């Protein structure tokens, strides 16, 4: 097996594991009861920060913090990113604990469509024909689901909008920080809010920390590891496989979330399945367009290589 083939197989496996873990989050968060959404969110931020800080201390990877502190604009961007991802985490946790897992899954199905729409509206990106069709089908699906629910599926829209906005902001910030450094910086900026929530819950008697056995305490502490591990797996996958592979793997998470909701007793009416089906059609169209674009880019690069060196033989993959 060639080195490229080996890296591709490893990357696909890492990506599969990352999205598998994210897809199983409803089952994991259900074990954190009787803690409420605010307490789980606060613990997730605090223990994620602790895990990242420990790793950075062990690896002595702290110098970049000085450079970050000297760039207020980037620091402000990371703070906003931290607020957006914290909002996404909080909404998702509320959805799981309140019995709206399938609605949360819909939000992550809608996320790629909302991301594309934000690219058009904010970044003035030009869509290809198939992308326009996908967005149009997604809009029809959103209208249909709003009618079917009797009101807009706010949880779905809020999850899709918050994560798409987070992705857009990360795109504008660039890739100067690795995913792990970025997670640490974002967690650090919102940590005071998380600590404030924990203090407020403690003073008001609303905390479950330390009052429901050692197992519950350890589970709350494990939220940091549960956040960091899939992110590291995703980073390892993204460096080994094409974007098209990552794009296709990402749909594994909402599918598993949807199945988790059904396993945990949520019902999805037949009329709502039709709305989900329309969203899936839109995602299939986006996926086809993405794969086509990757193939076009590869052919273009191959053509440029042959033009630059017409006498050379192409290397074997």
CSV table of C-alpha atoms in Angstrom, one decimal, residues 88-89 92 103-112 156 159-160 163 250-251 253-254 257 283:
chain,number,residue,atom,x,y,z
A,88,UNK,CA,-24.5,26.3,20.0
A,89,UNK,CA,-23.4,23.9,22.8
A,92,UNK,CA,-27.9,21.6,21.8
A,103,UNK,CA,-35.2,18.8,16.0
A,104,UNK,CA,-31.5,19.3,16.9
A,105,UNK,CA,-30.6,16.7,14.2
A,106,UNK,CA,-32.5,18.7,11.7
A,107,UNK,CA,-30.5,21.8,12.7
A,108,UNK,CA,-27.2,20.0,11.8
A,109,UNK,CA,-28.8,18.8,8.5
A,110,UNK,CA,-29.6,22.4,7.7
A,111,UNK,CA,-26.2,23.7,8.7
A,112,UNK,CA,-24.4,23.2,5.3
A,156,UNK,CA,-33.1,23.7,14.4
A,159,UNK,CA,-28.3,25.5,15.9
A,160,UNK,CA,-27.8,25.8,12.2
A,163,UNK,CA,-22.7,26.9,13.9
A,250,UNK,CA,-20.2,15.1,8.3
A,251,UNK,CA,-23.7,13.9,7.5
A,253,UNK,CA,-23.5,13.0,12.8
A,254,UNK,CA,-27.0,14.2,12.3
A,257,UNK,CA,-28.5,12.1,16.3
A,283,UNK,CA,-27.7,17.8,0.9
